[in-house]
CSV table of C-alpha atoms in Angstrom, one decimal:
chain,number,residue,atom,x,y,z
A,58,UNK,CA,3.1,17.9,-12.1
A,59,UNK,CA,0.7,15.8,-10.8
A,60,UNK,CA,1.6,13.5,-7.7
A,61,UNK,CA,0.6,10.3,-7.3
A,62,UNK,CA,0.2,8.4,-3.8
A,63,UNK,CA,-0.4,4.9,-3.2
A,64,UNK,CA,-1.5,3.1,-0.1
A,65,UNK,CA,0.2,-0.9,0.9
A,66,UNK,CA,2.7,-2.9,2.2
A,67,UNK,CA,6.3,-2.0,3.5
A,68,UNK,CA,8.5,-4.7,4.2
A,69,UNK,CA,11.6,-6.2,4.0
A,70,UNK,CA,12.3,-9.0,1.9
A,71,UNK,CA,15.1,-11.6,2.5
A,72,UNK,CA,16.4,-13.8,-0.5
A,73,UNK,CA,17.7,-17.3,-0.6
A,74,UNK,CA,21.3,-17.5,-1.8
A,75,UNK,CA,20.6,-20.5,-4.1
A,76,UNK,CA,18.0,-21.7,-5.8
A,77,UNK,CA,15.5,-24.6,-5.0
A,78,UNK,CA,12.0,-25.9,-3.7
A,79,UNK,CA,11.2,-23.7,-0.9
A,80,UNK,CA,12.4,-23.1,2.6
A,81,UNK,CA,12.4,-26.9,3.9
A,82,UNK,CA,15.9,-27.0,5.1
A,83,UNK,CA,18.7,-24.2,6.5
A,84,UNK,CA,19.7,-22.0,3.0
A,85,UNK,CA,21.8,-18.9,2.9
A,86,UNK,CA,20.2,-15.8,2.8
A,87,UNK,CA,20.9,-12.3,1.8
A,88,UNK,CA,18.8,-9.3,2.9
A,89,UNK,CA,16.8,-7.1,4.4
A,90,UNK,CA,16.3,-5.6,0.9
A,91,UNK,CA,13.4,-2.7,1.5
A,92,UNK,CA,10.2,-3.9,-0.8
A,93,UNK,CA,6.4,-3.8,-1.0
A,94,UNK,CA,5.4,-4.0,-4.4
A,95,UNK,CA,3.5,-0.4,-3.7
A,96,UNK,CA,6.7,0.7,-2.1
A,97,UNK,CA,8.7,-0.3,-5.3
A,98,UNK,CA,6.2,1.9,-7.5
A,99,UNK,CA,6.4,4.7,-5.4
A,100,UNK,CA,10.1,4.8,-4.8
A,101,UNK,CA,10.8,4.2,-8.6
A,102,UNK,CA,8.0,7.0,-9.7
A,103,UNK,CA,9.3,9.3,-7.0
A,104,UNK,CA,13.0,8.8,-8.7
A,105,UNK,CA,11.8,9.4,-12.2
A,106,UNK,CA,10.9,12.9,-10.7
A,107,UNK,CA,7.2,12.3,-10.1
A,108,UNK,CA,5.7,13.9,-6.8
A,109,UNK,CA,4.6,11.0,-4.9
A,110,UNK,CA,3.3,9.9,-1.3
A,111,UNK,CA,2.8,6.5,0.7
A,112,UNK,CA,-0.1,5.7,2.9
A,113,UNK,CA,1.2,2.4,5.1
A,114,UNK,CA,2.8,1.5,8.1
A,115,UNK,CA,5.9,0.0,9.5
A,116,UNK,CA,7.2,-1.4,12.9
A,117,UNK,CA,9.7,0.4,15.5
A,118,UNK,CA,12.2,-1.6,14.6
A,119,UNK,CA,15.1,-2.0,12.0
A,120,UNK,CA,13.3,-3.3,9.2
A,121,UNK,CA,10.8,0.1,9.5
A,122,UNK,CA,13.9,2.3,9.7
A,123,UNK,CA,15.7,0.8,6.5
A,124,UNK,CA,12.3,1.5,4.9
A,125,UNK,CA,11.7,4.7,5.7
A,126,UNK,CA,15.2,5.6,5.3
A,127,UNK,CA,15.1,4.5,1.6
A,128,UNK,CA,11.9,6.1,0.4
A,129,UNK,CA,12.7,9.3,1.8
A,130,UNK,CA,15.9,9.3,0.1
A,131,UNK,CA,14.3,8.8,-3.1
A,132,UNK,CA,12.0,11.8,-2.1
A,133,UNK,CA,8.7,10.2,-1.5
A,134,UNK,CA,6.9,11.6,0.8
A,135,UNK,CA,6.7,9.6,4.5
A,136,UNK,CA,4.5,11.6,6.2
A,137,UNK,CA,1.5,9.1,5.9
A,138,UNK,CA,3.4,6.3,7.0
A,139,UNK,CA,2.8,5.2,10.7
A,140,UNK,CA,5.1,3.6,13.1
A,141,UNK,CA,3.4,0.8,14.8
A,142,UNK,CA,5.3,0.0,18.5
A,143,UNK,CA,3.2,-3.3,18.9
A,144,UNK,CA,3.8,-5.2,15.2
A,145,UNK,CA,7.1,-5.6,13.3
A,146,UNK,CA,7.6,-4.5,10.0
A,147,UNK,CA,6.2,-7.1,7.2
A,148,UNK,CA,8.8,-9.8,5.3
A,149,UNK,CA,8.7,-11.6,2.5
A,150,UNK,CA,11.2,-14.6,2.0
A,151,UNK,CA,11.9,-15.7,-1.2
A,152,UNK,CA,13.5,-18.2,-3.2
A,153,UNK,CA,13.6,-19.0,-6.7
A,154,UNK,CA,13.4,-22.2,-8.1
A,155,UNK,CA,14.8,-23.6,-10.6
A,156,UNK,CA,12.4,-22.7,-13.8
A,157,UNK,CA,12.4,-19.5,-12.4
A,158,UNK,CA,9.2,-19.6,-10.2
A,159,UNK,CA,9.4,-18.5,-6.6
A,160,UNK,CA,8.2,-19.4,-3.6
A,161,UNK,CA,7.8,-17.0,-1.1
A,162,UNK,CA,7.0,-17.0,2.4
A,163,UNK,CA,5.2,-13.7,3.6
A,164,UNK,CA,4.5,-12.1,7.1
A,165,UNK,CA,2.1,-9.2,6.2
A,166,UNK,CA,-1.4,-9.5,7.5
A,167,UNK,CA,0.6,-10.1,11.0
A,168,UNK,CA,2.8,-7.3,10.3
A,169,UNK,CA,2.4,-3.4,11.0
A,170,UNK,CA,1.0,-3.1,7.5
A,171,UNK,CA,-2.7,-4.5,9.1
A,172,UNK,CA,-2.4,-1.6,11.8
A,173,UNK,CA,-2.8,0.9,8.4
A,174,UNK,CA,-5.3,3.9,9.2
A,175,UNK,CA,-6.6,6.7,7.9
A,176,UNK,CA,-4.7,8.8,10.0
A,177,UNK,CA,-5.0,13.1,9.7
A,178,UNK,CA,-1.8,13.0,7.8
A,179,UNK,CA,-3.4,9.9,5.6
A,180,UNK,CA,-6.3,12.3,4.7
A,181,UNK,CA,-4.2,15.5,4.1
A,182,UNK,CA,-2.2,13.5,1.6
A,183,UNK,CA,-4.9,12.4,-0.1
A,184,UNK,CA,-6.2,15.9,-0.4
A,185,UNK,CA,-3.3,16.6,-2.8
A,186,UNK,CA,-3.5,13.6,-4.8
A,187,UNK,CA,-4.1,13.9,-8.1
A,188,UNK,CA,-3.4,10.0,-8.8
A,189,UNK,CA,-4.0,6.8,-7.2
A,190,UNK,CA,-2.0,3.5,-7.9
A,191,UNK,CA,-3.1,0.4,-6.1
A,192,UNK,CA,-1.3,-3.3,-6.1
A,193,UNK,CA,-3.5,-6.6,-5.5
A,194,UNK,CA,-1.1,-8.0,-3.2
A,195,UNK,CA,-2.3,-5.1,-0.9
A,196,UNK,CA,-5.7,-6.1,-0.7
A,197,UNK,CA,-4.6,-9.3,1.3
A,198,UNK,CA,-5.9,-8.1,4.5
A,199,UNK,CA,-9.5,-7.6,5.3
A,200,UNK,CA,-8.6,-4.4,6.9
A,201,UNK,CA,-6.9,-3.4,4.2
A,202,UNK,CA,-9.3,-4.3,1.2
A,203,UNK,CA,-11.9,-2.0,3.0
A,204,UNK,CA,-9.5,1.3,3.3
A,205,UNK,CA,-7.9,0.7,-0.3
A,206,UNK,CA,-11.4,1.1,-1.7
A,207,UNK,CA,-12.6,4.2,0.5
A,208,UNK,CA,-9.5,5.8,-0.6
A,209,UNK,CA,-10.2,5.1,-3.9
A,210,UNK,CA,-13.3,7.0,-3.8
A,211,UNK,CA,-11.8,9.8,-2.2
A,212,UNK,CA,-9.4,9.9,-4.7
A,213,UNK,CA,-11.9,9.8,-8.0
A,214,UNK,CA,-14.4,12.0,-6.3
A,215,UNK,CA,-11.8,14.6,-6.2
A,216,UNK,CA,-11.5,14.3,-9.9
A,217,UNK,CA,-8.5,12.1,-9.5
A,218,UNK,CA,-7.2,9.0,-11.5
A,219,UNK,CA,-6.7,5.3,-10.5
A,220,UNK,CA,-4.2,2.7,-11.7
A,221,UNK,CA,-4.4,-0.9,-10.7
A,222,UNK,CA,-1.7,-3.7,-10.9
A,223,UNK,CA,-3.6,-6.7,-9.9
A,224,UNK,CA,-0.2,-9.1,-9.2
A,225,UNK,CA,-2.6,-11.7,-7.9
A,226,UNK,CA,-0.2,-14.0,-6.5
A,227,UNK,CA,-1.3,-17.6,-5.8
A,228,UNK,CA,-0.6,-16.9,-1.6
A,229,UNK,CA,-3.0,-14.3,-1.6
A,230,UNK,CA,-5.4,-14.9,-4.4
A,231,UNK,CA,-7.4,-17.1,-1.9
A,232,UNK,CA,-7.5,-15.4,0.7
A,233,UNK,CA,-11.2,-14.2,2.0
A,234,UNK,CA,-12.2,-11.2,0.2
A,235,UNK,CA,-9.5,-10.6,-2.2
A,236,UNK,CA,-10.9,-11.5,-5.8
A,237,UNK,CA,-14.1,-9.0,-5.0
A,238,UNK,CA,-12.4,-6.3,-3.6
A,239,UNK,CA,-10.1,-6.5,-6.9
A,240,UNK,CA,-12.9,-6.3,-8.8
A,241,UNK,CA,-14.2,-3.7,-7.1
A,242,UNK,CA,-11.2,-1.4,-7.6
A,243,UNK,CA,-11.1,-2.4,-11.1
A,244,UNK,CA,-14.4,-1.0,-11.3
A,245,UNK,CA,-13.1,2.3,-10.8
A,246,UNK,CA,-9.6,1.8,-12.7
A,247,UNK,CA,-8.5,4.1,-15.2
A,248,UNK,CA,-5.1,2.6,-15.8
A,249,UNK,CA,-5.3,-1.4,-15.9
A,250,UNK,CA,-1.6,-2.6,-15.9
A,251,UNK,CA,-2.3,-6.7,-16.2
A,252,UNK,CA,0.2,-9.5,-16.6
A,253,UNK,CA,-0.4,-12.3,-18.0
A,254,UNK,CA,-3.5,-14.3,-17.9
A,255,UNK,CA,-4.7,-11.0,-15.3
A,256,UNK,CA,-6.1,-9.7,-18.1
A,257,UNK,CA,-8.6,-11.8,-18.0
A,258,UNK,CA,-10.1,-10.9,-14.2
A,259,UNK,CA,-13.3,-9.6,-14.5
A,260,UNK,CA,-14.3,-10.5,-18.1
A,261,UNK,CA,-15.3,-13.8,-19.4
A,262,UNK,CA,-13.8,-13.3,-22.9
A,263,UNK,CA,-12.1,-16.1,-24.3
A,264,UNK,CA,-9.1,-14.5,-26.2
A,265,UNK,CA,-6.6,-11.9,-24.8
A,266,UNK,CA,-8.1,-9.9,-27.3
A,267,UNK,CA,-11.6,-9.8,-26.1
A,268,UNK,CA,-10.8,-9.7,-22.5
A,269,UNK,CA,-8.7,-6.1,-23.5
A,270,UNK,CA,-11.9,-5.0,-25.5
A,271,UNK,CA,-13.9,-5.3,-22.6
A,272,UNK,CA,-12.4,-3.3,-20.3
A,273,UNK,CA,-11.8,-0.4,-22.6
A,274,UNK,CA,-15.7,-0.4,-23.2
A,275,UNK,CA,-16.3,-0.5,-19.8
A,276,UNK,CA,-14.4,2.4,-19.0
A,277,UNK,CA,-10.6,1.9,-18.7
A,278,UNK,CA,-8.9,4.6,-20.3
A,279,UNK,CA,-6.1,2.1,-21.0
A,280,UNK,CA,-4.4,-1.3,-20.7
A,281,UNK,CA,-1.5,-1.7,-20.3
A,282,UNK,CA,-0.2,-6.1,-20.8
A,283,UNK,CA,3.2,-7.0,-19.4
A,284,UNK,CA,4.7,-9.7,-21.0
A,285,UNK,CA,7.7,-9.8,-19.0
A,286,UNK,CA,11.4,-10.2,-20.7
A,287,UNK,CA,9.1,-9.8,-24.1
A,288,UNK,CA,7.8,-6.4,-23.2
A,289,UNK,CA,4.2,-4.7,-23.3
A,290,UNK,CA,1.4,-3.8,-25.2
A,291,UNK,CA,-0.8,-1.0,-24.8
A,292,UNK,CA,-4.1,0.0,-25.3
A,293,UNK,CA,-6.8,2.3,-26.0
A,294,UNK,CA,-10.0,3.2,-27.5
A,295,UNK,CA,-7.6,4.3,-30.7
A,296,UNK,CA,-4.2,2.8,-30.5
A,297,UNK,CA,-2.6,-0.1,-30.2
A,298,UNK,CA,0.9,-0.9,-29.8
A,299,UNK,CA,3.7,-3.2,-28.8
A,300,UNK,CA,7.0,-2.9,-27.7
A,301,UNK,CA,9.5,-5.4,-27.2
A,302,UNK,CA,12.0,-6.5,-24.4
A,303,UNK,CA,15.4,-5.2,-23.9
A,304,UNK,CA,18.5,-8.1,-24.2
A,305,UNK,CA,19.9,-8.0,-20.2
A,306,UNK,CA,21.8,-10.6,-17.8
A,307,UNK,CA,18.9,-11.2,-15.5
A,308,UNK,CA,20.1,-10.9,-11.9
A,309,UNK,CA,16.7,-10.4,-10.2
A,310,UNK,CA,13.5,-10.2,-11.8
A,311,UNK,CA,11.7,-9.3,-8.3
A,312,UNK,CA,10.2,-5.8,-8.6
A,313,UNK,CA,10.7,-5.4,-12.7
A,314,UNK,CA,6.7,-5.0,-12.8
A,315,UNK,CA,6.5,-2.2,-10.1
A,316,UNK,CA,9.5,-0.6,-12.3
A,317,UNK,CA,7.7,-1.1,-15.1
A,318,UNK,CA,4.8,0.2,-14.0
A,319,UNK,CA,5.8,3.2,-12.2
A,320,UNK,CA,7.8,4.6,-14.9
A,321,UNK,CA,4.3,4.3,-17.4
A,322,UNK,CA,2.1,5.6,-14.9
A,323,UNK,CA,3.9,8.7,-14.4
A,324,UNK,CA,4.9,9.4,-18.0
A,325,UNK,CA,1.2,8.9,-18.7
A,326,UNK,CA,0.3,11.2,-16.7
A,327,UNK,CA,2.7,13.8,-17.7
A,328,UNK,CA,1.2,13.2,-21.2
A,329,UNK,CA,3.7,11.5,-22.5
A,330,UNK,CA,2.8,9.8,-26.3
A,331,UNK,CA,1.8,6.3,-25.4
A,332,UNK,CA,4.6,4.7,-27.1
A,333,UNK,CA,7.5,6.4,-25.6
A,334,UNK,CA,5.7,6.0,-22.9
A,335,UNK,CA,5.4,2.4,-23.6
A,336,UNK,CA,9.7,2.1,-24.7
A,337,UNK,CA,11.1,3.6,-21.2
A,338,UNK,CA,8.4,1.7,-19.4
A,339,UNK,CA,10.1,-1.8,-20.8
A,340,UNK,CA,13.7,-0.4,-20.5
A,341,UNK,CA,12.5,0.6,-16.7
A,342,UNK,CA,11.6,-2.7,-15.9
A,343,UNK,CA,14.5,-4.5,-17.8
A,344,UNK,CA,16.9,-2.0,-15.7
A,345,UNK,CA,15.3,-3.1,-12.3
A,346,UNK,CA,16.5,-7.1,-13.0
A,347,UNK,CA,20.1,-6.1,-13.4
A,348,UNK,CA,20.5,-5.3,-9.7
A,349,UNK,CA,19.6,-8.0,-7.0
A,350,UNK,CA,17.0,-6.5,-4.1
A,351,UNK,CA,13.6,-5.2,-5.3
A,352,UNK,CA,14.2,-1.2,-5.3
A,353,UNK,CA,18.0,-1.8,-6.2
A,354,UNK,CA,17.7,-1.3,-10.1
A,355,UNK,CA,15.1,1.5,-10.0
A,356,UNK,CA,16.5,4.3,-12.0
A,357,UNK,CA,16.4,7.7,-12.6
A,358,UNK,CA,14.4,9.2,-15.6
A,359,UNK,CA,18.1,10.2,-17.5
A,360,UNK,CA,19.6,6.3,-16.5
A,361,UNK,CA,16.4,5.0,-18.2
A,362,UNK,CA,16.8,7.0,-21.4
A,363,UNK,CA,20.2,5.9,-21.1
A,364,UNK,CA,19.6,2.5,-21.0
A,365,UNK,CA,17.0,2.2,-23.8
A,366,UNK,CA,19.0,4.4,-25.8
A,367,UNK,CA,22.3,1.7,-25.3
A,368,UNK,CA,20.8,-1.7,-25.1
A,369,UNK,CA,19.7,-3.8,-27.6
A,370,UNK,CA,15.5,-4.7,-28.0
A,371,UNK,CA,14.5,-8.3,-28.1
């Protein structure tokens, strides 16, 4: 089976009890929950039974410990991950407002995750990677948008494969270098797992469409569009398809997409037909929002066939 690693942030994230505008006033919080959006997709491939590893790095303190202590329970392999003594572990804060937006407030290119090296054990887990999954928000350090694409090319010049989740939030979207190192990774993407109007990066076609068109001909083996509570479509030079939502109580969306995207990314590359592929994918993500804390709804690969087998579609 082939294992996928992926290289990012570890942190901890911290949710506001109630919703509103922001973090202008004392709130309630609940938390640490463990989190990284390339923490999420690795813990949730890793518990679907996919071999997986982590390249990142985490501080000597609580936060790091909780982290660590959750991805090795799920069975992903630590050994890549440092433990920084000088920088804390990243945070995220987060609060939803409410329409349903968030705001967040992050400490990462301060935190242990901009100490990240390609350490021995860095390079001796990518030696027996057959799979690459990178996540824009881990691009948002400078440090970082350089060694995401040098271990990209180690990756594909070992014959490997690359997925890409662009989740180009609006904090880090403007941040100095982090719209041409995404391109730059997209360049060498194999899987392109978009939401929304992500799609479009990189192209300059004017319908959803056209924007899916052109990265197929220039080389993306697939795309795959999440649509959020209404599902996915996928995409290749052949096939098209669509699969809906499933009906759930929403408790916490935060996370659904690195569900989502885990589960697809490894059933791809076990072979899996696209659209079964495609149907546990959605009922992966839909799972994740039922549980509050970002890794708290990730489920095994039997729960997920449970669940798509006993929940209604949209």
């Amino acid at each position: 089976m082939k294992k996928i690693i992926t290289i990012g942030e570890i942190l901890v994230e911290i949710m506001a009890d109630t919703p509103g505008n922001g973090f202008l006033q004392p709130i309630a919080l609940t938390g640490p929950y463990p989190s990284g959006a390339p923490a999420i997709f690795v813990a949730q491939a890793a518990r679907i039974g996919q071999p997986c590893g982590m390249i990142s790095a985490v501080g000597d303190d609580d936060f790091g410990r909780l982290n660590l202590n959750r991805l090795a329970a799920d069975s992903v392999d630590i050994s890549a991950i440092a433990i920084d003594p000088e920088r804390p572990t990243g945070s995220a804060f987060v609060r939803y407002r409410p329409d349903g937006a968030r705001d967040f407030v992050f400490n990462i290119a301060h935190s242990a995750t901009a100490s990240i090296r390609l350490t021995d054990a860095g390079r001796a887990l990518i030696a027996g990677a057959d799979h690459l999954h990178l996540v824009g928000t881990s691009l948002a350090a400078p440090a970082m948008q350089a060694l995401a694409l040098t271990v990209a090319e180690l990756v594909k010049a070992q014959g490997g494969s690359l997925s890409f989740d662009p989740n180009l939030r609006k904090e880090v979207l403007h941040l100095p270098g982090v719209r041409d190192t995404a391109l730059s990774v997209l360049a060498l993407t194999d899987l392109f797992l978009p939401s929304g109007e992500e799609v479009y990066v990189g192209t300059e076609a004017p319908t959803e469409a056209a924007a899916v068109a052109a990265h197929l001909a220039r080389g993306v083996r697939a795309v795959v569009l999440k649509r959020g509570a209404a599902g996915a479509s996928y995409h290749d030079p052949e096939t098209a398809l669509t699969h809906p939502g499933f009906k759930v109580t929403e408790v916490d969306p935060t996370g659904a997409g690195d569900c989502f995207g885990a589960a697809f990314t490894a059933l791809w590359l076990r072979g899996t037909p696209a659209a079964d592929a495609l149907r546990l994918a959605c009922a992966a993500g839909a799972l994740a929002v039922t549980r509050r804390g970002p890794m708290e709804g990730a489920g095994t690969l039997a729960e997920i066939r449970a669940f798509a087998a006993s929940n209604p579609e949209t």
